[in-house]
Structure formats: C-alpha cells, structure tokens
Coordinates of C-alpha atoms in Angstrom, one line a residue:
Chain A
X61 CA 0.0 0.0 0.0
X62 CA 1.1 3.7 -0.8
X63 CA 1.5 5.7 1.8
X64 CA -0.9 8.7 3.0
X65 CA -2.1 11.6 4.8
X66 CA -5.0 11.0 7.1
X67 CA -7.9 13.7 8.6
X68 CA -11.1 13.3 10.2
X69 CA -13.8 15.6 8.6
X70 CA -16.0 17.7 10.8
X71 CA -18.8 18.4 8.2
X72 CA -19.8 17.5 4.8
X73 CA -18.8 21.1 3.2
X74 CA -15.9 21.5 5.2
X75 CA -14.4 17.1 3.5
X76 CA -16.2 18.4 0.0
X77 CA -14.3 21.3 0.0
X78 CA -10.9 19.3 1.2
X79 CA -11.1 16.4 -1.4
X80 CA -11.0 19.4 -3.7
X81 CA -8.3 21.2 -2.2
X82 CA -5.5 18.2 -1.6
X83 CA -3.8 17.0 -4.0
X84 CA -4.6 12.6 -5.0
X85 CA -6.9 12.7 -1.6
X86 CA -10.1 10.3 -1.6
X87 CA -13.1 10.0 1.2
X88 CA -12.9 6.9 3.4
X89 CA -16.2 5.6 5.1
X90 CA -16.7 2.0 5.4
X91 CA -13.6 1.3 3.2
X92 CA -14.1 -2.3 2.8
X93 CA -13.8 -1.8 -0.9
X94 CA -11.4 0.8 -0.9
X95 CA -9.1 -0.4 1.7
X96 CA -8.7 -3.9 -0.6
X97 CA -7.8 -2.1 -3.5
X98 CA -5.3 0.1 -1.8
X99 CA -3.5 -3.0 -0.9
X100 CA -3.5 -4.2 -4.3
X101 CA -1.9 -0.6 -5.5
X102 CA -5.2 0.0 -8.0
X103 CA -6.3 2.6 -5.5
X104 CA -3.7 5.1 -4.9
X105 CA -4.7 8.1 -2.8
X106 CA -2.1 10.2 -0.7
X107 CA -4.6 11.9 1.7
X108 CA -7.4 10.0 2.8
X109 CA -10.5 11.9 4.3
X110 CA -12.3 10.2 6.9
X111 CA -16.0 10.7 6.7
X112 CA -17.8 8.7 9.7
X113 CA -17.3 11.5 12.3
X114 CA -20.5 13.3 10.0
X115 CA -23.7 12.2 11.7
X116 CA -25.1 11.3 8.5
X117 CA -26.2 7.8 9.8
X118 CA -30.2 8.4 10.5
X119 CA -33.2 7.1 8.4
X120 CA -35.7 9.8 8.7
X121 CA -39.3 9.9 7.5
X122 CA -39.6 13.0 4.8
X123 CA -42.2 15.6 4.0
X124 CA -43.6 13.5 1.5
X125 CA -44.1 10.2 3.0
X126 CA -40.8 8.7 1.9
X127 CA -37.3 7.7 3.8
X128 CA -34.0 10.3 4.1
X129 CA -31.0 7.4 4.3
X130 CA -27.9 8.9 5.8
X131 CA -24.7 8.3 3.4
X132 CA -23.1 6.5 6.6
X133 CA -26.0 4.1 7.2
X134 CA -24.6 0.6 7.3
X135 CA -25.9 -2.0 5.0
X136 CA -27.2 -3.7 7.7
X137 CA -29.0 -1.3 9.5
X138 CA -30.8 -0.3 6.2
X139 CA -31.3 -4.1 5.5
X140 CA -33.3 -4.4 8.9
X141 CA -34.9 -0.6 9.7
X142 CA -38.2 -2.1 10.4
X143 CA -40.0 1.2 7.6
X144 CA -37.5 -0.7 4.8
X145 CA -38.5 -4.1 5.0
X146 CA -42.3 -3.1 5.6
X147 CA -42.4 -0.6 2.6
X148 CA -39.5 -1.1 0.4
X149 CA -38.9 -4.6 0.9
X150 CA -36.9 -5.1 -2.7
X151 CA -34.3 -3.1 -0.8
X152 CA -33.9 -5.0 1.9
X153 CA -33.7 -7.8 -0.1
X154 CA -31.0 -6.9 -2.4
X155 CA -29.2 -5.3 0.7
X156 CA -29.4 -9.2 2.2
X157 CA -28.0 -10.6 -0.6
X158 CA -24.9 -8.8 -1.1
X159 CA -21.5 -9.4 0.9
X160 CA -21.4 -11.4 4.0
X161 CA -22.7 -10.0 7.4
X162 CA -19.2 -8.8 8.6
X163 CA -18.7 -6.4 5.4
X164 CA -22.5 -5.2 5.7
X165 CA -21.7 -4.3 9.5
X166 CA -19.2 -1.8 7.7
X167 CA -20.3 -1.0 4.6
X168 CA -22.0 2.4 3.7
X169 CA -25.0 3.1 2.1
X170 CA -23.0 5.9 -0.5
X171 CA -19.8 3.9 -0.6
X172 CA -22.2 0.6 -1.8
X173 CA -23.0 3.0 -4.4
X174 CA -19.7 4.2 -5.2
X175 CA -18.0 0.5 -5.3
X176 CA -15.9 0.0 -8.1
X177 CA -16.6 -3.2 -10.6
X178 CA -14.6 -6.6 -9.5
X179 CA -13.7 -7.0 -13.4
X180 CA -11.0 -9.9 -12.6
X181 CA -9.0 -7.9 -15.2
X182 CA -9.7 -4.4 -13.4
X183 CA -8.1 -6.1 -10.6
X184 CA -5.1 -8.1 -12.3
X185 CA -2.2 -5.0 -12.5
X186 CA 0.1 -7.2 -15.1
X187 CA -2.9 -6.5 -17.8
X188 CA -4.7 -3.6 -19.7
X189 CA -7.2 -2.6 -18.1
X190 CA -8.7 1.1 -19.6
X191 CA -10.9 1.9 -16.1
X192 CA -7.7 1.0 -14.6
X193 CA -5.1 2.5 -16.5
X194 CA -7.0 4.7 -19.4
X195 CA -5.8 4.1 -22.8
X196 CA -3.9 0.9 -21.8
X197 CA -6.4 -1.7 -23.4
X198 CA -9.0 -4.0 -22.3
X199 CA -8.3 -7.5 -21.9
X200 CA -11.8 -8.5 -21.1
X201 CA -12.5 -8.2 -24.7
X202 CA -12.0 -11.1 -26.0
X203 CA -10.5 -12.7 -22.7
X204 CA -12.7 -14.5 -20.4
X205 CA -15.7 -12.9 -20.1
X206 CA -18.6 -14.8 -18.2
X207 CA -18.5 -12.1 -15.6
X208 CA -18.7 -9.3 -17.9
X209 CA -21.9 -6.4 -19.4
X210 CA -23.7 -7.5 -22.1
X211 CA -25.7 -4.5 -23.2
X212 CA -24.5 -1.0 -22.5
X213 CA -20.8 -2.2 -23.1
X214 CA -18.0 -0.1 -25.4
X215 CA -15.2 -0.9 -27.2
X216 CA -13.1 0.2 -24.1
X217 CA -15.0 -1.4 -21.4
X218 CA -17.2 -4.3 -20.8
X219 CA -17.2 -4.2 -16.7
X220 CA -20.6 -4.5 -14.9
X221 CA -21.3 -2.2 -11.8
X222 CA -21.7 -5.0 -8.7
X223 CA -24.1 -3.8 -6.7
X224 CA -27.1 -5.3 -5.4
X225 CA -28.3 -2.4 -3.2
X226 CA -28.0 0.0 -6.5
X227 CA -30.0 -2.4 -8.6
X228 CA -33.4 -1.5 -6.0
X229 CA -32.6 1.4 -5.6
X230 CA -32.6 2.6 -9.3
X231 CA -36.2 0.6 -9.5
X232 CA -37.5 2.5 -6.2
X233 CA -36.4 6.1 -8.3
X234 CA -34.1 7.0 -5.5
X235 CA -32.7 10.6 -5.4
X236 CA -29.0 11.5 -4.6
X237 CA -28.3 14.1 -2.3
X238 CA -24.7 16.0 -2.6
X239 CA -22.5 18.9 -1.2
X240 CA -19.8 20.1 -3.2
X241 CA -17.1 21.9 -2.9
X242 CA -18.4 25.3 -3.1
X243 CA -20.8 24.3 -0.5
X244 CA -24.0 24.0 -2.8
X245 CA -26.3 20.6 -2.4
X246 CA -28.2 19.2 -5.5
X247 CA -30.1 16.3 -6.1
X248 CA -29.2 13.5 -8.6
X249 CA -31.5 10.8 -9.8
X250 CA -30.3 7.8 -9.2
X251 CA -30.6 6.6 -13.1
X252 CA -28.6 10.1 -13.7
X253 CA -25.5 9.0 -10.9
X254 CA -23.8 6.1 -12.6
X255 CA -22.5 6.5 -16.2
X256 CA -22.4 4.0 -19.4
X257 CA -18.0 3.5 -20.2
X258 CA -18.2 4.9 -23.6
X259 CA -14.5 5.9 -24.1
X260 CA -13.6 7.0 -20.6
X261 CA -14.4 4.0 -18.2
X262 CA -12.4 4.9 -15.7
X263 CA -15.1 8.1 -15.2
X264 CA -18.2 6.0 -13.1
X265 CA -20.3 8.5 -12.2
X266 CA -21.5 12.4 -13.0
X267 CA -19.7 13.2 -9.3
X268 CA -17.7 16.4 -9.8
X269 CA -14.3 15.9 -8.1
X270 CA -14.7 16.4 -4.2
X271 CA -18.6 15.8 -4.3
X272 CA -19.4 13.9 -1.2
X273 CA -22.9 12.2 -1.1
X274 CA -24.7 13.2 1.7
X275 CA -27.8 10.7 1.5
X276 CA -29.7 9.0 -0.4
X277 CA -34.0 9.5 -0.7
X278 CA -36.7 6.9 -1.3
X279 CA -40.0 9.0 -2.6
X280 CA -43.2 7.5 -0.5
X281 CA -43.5 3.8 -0.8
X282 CA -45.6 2.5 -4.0
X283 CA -46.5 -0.9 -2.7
X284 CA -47.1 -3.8 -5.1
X285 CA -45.0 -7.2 -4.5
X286 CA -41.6 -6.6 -4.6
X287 CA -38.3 -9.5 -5.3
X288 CA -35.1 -9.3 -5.3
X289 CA -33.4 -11.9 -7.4
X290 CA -29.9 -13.1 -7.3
X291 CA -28.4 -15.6 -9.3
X292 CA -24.5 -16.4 -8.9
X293 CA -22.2 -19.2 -8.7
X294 CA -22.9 -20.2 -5.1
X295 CA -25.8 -19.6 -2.7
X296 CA -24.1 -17.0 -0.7
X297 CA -21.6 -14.3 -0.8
X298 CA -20.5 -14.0 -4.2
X299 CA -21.0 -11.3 -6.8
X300 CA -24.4 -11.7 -8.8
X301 CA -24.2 -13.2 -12.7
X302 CA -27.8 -11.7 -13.2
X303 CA -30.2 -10.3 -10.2
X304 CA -33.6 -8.8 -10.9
X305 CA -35.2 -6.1 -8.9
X306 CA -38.8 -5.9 -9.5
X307 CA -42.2 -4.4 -7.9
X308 CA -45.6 -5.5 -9.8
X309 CA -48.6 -3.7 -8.7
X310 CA -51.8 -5.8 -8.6
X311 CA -53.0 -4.7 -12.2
X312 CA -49.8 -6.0 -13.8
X313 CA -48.0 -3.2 -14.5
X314 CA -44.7 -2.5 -12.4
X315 CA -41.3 -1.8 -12.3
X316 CA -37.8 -4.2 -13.3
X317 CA -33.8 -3.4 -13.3
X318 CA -31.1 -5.7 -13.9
X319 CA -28.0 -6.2 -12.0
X320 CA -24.8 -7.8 -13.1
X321 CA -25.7 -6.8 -17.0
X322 CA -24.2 -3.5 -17.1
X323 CA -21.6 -0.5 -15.9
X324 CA -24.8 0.6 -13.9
X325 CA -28.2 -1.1 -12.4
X326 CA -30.0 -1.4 -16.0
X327 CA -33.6 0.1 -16.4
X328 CA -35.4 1.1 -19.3
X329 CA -38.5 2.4 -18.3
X330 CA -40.1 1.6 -22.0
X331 CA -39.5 -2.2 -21.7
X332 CA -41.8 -2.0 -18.0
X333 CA -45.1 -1.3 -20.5
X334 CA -44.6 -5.3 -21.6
X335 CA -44.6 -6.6 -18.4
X336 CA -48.1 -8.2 -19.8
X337 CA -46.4 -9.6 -22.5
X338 CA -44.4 -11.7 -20.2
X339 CA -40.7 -11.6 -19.5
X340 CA -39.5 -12.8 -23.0
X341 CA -41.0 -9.1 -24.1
X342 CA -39.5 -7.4 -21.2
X343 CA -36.2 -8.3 -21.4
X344 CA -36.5 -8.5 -25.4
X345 CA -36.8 -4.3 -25.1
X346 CA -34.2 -4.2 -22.1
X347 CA -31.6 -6.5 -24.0
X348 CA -32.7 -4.5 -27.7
X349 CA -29.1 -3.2 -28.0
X350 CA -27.1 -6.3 -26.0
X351 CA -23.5 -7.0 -27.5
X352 CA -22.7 -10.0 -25.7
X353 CA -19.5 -11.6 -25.9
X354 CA -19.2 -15.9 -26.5
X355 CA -18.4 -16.7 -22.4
X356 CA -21.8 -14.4 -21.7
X357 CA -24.1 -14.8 -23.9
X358 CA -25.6 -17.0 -21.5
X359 CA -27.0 -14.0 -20.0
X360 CA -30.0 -12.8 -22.0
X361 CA -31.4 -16.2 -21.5
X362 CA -30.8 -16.6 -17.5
X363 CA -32.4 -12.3 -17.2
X364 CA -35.5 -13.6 -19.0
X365 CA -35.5 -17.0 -17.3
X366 CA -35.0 -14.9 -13.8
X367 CA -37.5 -12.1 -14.7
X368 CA -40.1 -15.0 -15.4
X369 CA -39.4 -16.7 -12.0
X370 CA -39.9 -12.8 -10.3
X371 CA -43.2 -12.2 -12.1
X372 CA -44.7 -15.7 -11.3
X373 CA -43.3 -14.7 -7.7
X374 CA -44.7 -11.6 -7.6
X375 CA -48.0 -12.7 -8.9
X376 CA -48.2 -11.0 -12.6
Chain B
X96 CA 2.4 8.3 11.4
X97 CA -0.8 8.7 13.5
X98 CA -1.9 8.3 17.1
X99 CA -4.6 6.6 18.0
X100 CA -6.1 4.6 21.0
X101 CA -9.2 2.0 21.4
X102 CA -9.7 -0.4 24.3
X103 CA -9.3 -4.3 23.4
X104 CA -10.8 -6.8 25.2
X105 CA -11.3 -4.3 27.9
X106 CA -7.9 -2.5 28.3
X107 CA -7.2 0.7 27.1
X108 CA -4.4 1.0 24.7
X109 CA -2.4 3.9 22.7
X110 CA -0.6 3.9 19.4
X111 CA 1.3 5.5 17.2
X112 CA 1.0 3.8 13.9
X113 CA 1.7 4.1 10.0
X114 CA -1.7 5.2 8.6
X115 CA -1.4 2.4 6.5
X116 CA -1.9 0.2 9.7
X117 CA -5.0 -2.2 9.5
X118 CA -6.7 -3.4 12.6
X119 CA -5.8 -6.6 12.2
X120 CA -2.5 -5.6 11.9
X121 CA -2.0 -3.7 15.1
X122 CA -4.3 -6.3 17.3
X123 CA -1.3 -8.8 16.0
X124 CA 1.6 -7.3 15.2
X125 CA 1.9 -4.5 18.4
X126 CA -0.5 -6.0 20.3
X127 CA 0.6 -9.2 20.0
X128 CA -2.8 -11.0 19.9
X129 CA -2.6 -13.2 17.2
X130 CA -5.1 -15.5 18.0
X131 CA -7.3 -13.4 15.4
X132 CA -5.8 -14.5 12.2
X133 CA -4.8 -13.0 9.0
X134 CA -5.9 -15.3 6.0
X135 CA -6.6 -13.5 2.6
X136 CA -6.4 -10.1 3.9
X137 CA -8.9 -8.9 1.6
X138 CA -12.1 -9.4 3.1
X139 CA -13.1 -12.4 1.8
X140 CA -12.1 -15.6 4.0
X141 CA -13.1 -14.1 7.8
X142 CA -10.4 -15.2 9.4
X143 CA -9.7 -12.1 10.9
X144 CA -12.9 -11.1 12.3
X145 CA -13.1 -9.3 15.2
X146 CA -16.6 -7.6 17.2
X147 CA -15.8 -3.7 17.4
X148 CA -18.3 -1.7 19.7
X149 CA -20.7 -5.1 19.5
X150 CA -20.5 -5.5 15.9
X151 CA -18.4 -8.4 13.8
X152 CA -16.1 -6.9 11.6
X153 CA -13.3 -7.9 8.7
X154 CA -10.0 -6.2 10.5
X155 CA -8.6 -6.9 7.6
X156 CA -10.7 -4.1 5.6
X157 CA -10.3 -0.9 8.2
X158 CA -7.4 1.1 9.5
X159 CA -6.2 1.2 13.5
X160 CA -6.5 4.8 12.9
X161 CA -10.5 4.7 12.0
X162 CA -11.1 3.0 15.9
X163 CA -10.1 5.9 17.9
X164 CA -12.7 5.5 21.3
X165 CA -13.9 1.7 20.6
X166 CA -14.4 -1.2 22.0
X167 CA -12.7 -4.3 20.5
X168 CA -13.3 -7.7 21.4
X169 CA -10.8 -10.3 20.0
X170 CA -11.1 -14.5 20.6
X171 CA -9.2 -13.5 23.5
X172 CA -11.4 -11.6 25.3
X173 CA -14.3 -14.1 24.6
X174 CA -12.8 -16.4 27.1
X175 CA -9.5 -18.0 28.8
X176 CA -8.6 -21.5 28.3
X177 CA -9.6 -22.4 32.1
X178 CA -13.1 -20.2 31.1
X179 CA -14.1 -21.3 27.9
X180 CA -16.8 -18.6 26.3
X181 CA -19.8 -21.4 25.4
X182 CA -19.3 -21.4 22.1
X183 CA -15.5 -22.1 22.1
X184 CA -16.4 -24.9 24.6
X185 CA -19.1 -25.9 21.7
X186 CA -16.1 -25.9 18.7
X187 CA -14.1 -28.0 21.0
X188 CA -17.5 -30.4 21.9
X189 CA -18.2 -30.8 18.3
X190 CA -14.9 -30.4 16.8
X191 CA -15.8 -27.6 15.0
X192 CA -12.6 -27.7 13.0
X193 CA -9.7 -29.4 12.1
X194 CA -6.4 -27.2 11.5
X195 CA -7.6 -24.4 13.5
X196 CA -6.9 -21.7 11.6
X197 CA -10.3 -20.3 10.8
X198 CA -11.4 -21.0 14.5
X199 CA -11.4 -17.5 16.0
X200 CA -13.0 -15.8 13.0
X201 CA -15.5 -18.4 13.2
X202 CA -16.1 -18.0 17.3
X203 CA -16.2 -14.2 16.9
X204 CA -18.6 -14.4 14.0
X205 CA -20.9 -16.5 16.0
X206 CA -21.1 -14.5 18.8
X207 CA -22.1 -11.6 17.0
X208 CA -24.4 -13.6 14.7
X209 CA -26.4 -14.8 17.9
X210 CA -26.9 -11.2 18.9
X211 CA -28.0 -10.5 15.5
X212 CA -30.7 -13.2 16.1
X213 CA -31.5 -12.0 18.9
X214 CA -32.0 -8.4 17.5
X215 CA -34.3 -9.9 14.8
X216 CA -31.8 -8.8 12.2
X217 CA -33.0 -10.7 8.9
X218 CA -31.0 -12.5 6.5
X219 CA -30.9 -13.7 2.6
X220 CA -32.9 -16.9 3.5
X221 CA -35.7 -15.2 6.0
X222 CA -38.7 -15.9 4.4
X223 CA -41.3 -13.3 6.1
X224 CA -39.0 -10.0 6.8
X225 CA -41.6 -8.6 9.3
X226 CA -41.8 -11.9 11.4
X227 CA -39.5 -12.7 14.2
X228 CA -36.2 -14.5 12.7
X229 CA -36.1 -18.0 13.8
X230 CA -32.5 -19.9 13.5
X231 CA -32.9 -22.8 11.1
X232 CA -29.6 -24.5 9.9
X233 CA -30.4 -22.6 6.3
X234 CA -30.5 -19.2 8.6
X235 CA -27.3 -20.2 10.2
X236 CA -25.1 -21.3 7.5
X237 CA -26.2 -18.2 5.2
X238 CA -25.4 -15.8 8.3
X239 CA -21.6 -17.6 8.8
X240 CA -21.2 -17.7 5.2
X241 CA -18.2 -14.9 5.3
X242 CA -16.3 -17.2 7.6
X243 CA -14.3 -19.6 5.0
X244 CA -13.3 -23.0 6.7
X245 CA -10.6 -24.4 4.4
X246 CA -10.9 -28.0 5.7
X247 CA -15.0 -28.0 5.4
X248 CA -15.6 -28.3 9.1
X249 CA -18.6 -26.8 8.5
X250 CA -21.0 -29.3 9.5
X251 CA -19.4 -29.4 12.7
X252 CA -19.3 -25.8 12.9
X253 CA -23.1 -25.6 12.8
X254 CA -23.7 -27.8 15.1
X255 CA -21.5 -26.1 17.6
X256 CA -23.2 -23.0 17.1
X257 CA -26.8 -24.6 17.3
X258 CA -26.1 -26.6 20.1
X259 CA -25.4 -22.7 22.0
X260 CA -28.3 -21.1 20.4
X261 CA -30.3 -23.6 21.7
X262 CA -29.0 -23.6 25.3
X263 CA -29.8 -19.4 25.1
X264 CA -32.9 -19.3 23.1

C-alpha cells in the first residue's frame, strides 16, 4: 500500500471542500472496498478523508411520506430498519444478498453506491485494463468474459457495476443528495448518478471531483409485490451473474432493473409497458441493443429466465 | 504516522502507527494478539474477524486509525482457556474444526451472529421480513457464510453454534 495523509472531517462542506483542495486525496467511510484495493496498489490516494465523524447515519421519514437514508448508514442497519423491509422490501432484499454479514456491519450506504466493478481484469495490475489504466487496453474483450456487461458495453470497457443495493434502488427512483465543494447541495437521480464506459471508463459517475454524497432518498413507498433476485455461482456471498429487482402492482403493471448486466443497475423504463407480454417481451426491449460476448451470452437467456421466476413470484 | 487509541478486550491501549496500519495488523503485530488470524487479507475468508463496539467486523478491511474510542473484542477476550466462552467450549464439543486456523474468525462471528438473532436482524434466507427470525440451519449457514473453513468443518461448525443457540434461546 502507498503511503498517506490522514484527517477526520468535521462536516460534509468543510471534506467536500478538502477532497477538492488536496492534491490525490479520496473520502474513506466503510472502506471495505477501498481499503482492498489500496493494498493491491489499484487505488492510490495520498490523503485519505475520513468521513464517519459526519452524523449522517439516521433514516428519517420526509415531507412526503418517503425515507432520508444517511450516506453513513450501514448495510445492515438499512437491510433491517423495520420502515425498509415493511415498505421497500426489494431493498432490503437486495441489501441481504450482497456481501457477508461482517462487510454489511461496515459497509455504507454511498460507498455501496460508489464500489468499483470486480472485473478480474480491473483487478489483475500485469494486464490492460482502460478503467484501470485509461488508454492501456481492455483485456476482457476477447479474454474470459462470463463475468462481464452485455448491453450497454464499449469498445473500451465491458465491466458491470456490482451492486445489489444499487439495482433496487434505481427501480424505487431513488434521489441522490450532494455537497460540493463550493458548499452548494443538489439532487441526482439515481438513473442520472452512474454513467455508461463509452471511451472514458475509468469516469463511473457524474460526481464532480470532491462531491461527497450526503444521502440518499426513497420517494413515498408505492406498494405492489416486490423481489429481489440473485443468481450467482454459489448460494451466498459471491457477486451476482444476473439479479432482478422488480415491484408488480396488482393490475400487472410494475417496475424491473437488472443487476450484473451493465456498468450501472440497468432500467429502461419503456421495456416495463410489456410486463403483460411476459418476460420474454420485457427483457427483449431491455436487452434490444445487447452486445454480448461468446463466455456471456448466457445472460440474456438466465435475465428472462430470472425475470419469469420474479413475475410468477410476484403474482403477474 | 498517527496516534490513535481503542480499548481491546477491555484494556485501554495507545498507538502511534503508520496510517497504513489495519486493525488486524495492530491487534497482531503490536498488540501481540494473534489469535485473530490473518488469511486472505482482503475481506473475503473471515479469518480475521473481530466484534468492534458489539459488531463483527473484517480487521482486515479498516485502519487502526478509524477505531479511535472503541471497544474491540478479540477470541481472546471471549474467554481464557480455564473459562471457555460457550461457544469455544461448543467448537471443541463438536470439533468444529480441524487445523484451527479459521477458528477464531468463526467463534467471533458466531457471537455476533447470535446477537443478530437475537435483535431480529434478517438475513438472505428469512422468508417473512416482518416476522420474528427463527435460526434454522439454512439461517445459520447463510449468516456464517463470510467465515471460510478451508478443511470444510462446517458441519461441525453448525452444530456447535446450534447446540449454543439452543441452550440461550
């Protein structure tokens, strides 16, 4: 590990307005993601800003009916706050399945968000890796690729973002709330916050530099069933190959993203008017522009198969 | 270098410490407590799970100088080896093991996932997540499942830890 700097930030504006200031310096919370790829030398900060001293760990009730979740709530408080799994129960699902109890004691509700893709080749220094090193290549093209995006994808990156939390979240419309530098707050939706590779994959997100999320908001709850699938190589603790996040109302309609298909949780609102057409239609509009690779193909197939499996769950 | 200090197992102690420091590192290395053990050091085996202000943690994945003010409870704090904590007595009663290595991780995960239980946390497996959360084997093998035993004790391993639920339930 490189070494660094170290502070402890007394408010939001005052670490927004640091990570701007110092030179290389990155915000620490939970750090169970960053911390492992700081060994590894991918990460490389040389001032680290420690956030948790910011009292942003409540779940409040808003105006409006819906939930205020603090950036520093842990997974597993948000996984079990007795409001979540009563009214937004697709999050607590897809909380439940990610990590292992002992990284959702630590992990953050912004810093899930934030997490960075586990792209064996992102990780493997002695190859190209353009989110890594930009410009330097990709070797998951054409390398081994089960893992890997199959719709949204460039010719510089096809990495899939590895939440689980992020995948409910983006079908609950969740709002991001900032501070940046300058001291100024704005909201992001949470299909605006993550970005598509294109030619710049090492860009993840429409954060400005020194942007600190300050929560994230759930509008009121909107009922209807709601499932969070995983599927993944074994039945616990391990990165999904293809999750689905859905919430069908009573009449049919409802609402489906993807997980473990793209650089970010992938929703196209369009596909959601074919949810009475069945999964096959679904997935045929949310997989229209897939470029799949040989070793992943096997994904379009296992998202419809899934998304069948949710709707017959879910009652539709 | 940074100063930090955080009680363990219920004694106070002060350090000064590359910033680079993990926890696990300065429980072991300058505390000399190496019964919590260092395995993949990246979060993904458990060996080195500790419980930090009542919570089980990978000490691994966080720096000494993030725990200024907490409490730390290590394998040795859990009990002595004239006053086993139940659950060790349970891995030795079941022989919930077989080279050792992954024992503490294991214990300390326990603990904490009993209390977890007990605070009607859910899990992956709970089917109803408004009902109280009862400890099946499927409950209790999802919960441990970021503790890695290399030799596959686990059978053993649940049975330990089901033979103390079931003794505090």
């Amino acid at each position: 590990m490189r070494s660094f700097s170290y502070e402890r930030a007394t408010s939001p504006g005052a670490a927004a307005a640091a990570a701007a200031t110092t030179a290389n310096a990155k915000f620490i919370a939970g750090g169970t993601n960053l911390l492992d790829l700081m060994k590894l030398e991918i990460e490389t900060p040389a001032h680290l800003i420690d956030v948790n001293d910011l009292a942003l760990d409540r779940i409040d009730e808003t105006a409006d009916g819906g939930l205020r979740i603090g950036a520093l709530v842990r997974n597993t408080d948000l996984a079990a706050d007795r409001r979540v799994r009563r009214d937004y129960g697709v999050l607590s699902r897809a909380l439940l399945a990610g990590a292992s109890g002992q990284l959702r004691n630590k992990a953050t509700t912004a810093g899930n968000l934030l997490q960075r893709t586990r792209c064996p080749y992102f990780y493997d220094t002695n190859l190209p890796c353009n989110k890594r090193k930009p410009g330097s290549g990709c070797a998951a093209i054409g390398g081994f690729s089960r893992q890997h995006a199959v719709v949204g994808v460039s010719d510089a990156c096809i990495a899939t973002h590895p939440s689980d939390m992020a995948v409910a979240m983006r079908a609950l419309d969740a709002v991001v709330e900032t501070v940046r530098p300058d001291g100024t707050t704005r909201n992001i939706p949470i299909a605006e916050l993550h970005r598509l590779p294109s030619d710049s994959p090492e860009i993840e997100t429409t954060l400005q530099p020194g942007e600190l999320i300050t929560a994230v908001t759930l509008p009121k709850p909107i009922g209807g069933t709601q499932v969070y699938r995983k599927v993944r190589d074994r039945a616990s603790y391990a990165f999904a190959l293809v999750s689905v996040a859905a919430i069908v109302q009573r009449d049919g309609s409802g609402r489906v993203a993807l997980g473990g298909v793209a650089h970010k949780p992938w929703r196209v609102e369009a596909a959601e008017a074919e949810l009475p057409g069945g999964a096959k239609a679904v997935t045929a509009r949310l997989f229209a522009d897939a470029k799949q690779t040989r070793d992943n193909a096997y994904k379009l197939p296992l998202a419809e198969r899934t998304l069948a499996a949710v709707l017959r769950e879910g009652g539709a | 270098m940074a100063k930090v200090s955080f009680d363990v197992n219920g004694e106070t102690h002060q350090f000064e410490l590359d910033t680079r420091t993990t926890l696990l590192d300065a429980l072991r290395e300058h505390l000399h407590l190496t019964g919590t053990k260092k395995g993949c050091d990246h979060g993904q085996c458990g060996a080195c799970t500790v419980i930090v202000d009542g919570r089980r943690i990978n000490s691994c994945l966080t720096l000494a100088v993030m725990h200024q003010g907490d409490e730390i409870t290590t394998i040795e704090g859990l009990g002595t080896p004239d006053a086993l904590h139940p659950l060790q007595a349970a891995f030795v009663e079941h022989d919930g093991y077989q080279c050792g290595y992954c024992t503490p991780g294991q214990i300390c995960s326990a603990v904490a996932v009993l209390a977890e239980v007990k605070a009607g946390i859910p899990s992956h497996v709970t089917t109803d997540l408004n009902a109280p959360v009862r400890l099946t084997n499927a409950e209790l093998r999802e919960r441990m499942s970021g503790n890695i035993c290399r030799c596959g004790a686990y059978s053993n391993i649940a049975e330990a830890i089901s033979a103390v639920a079931g003794r505090s339930a």
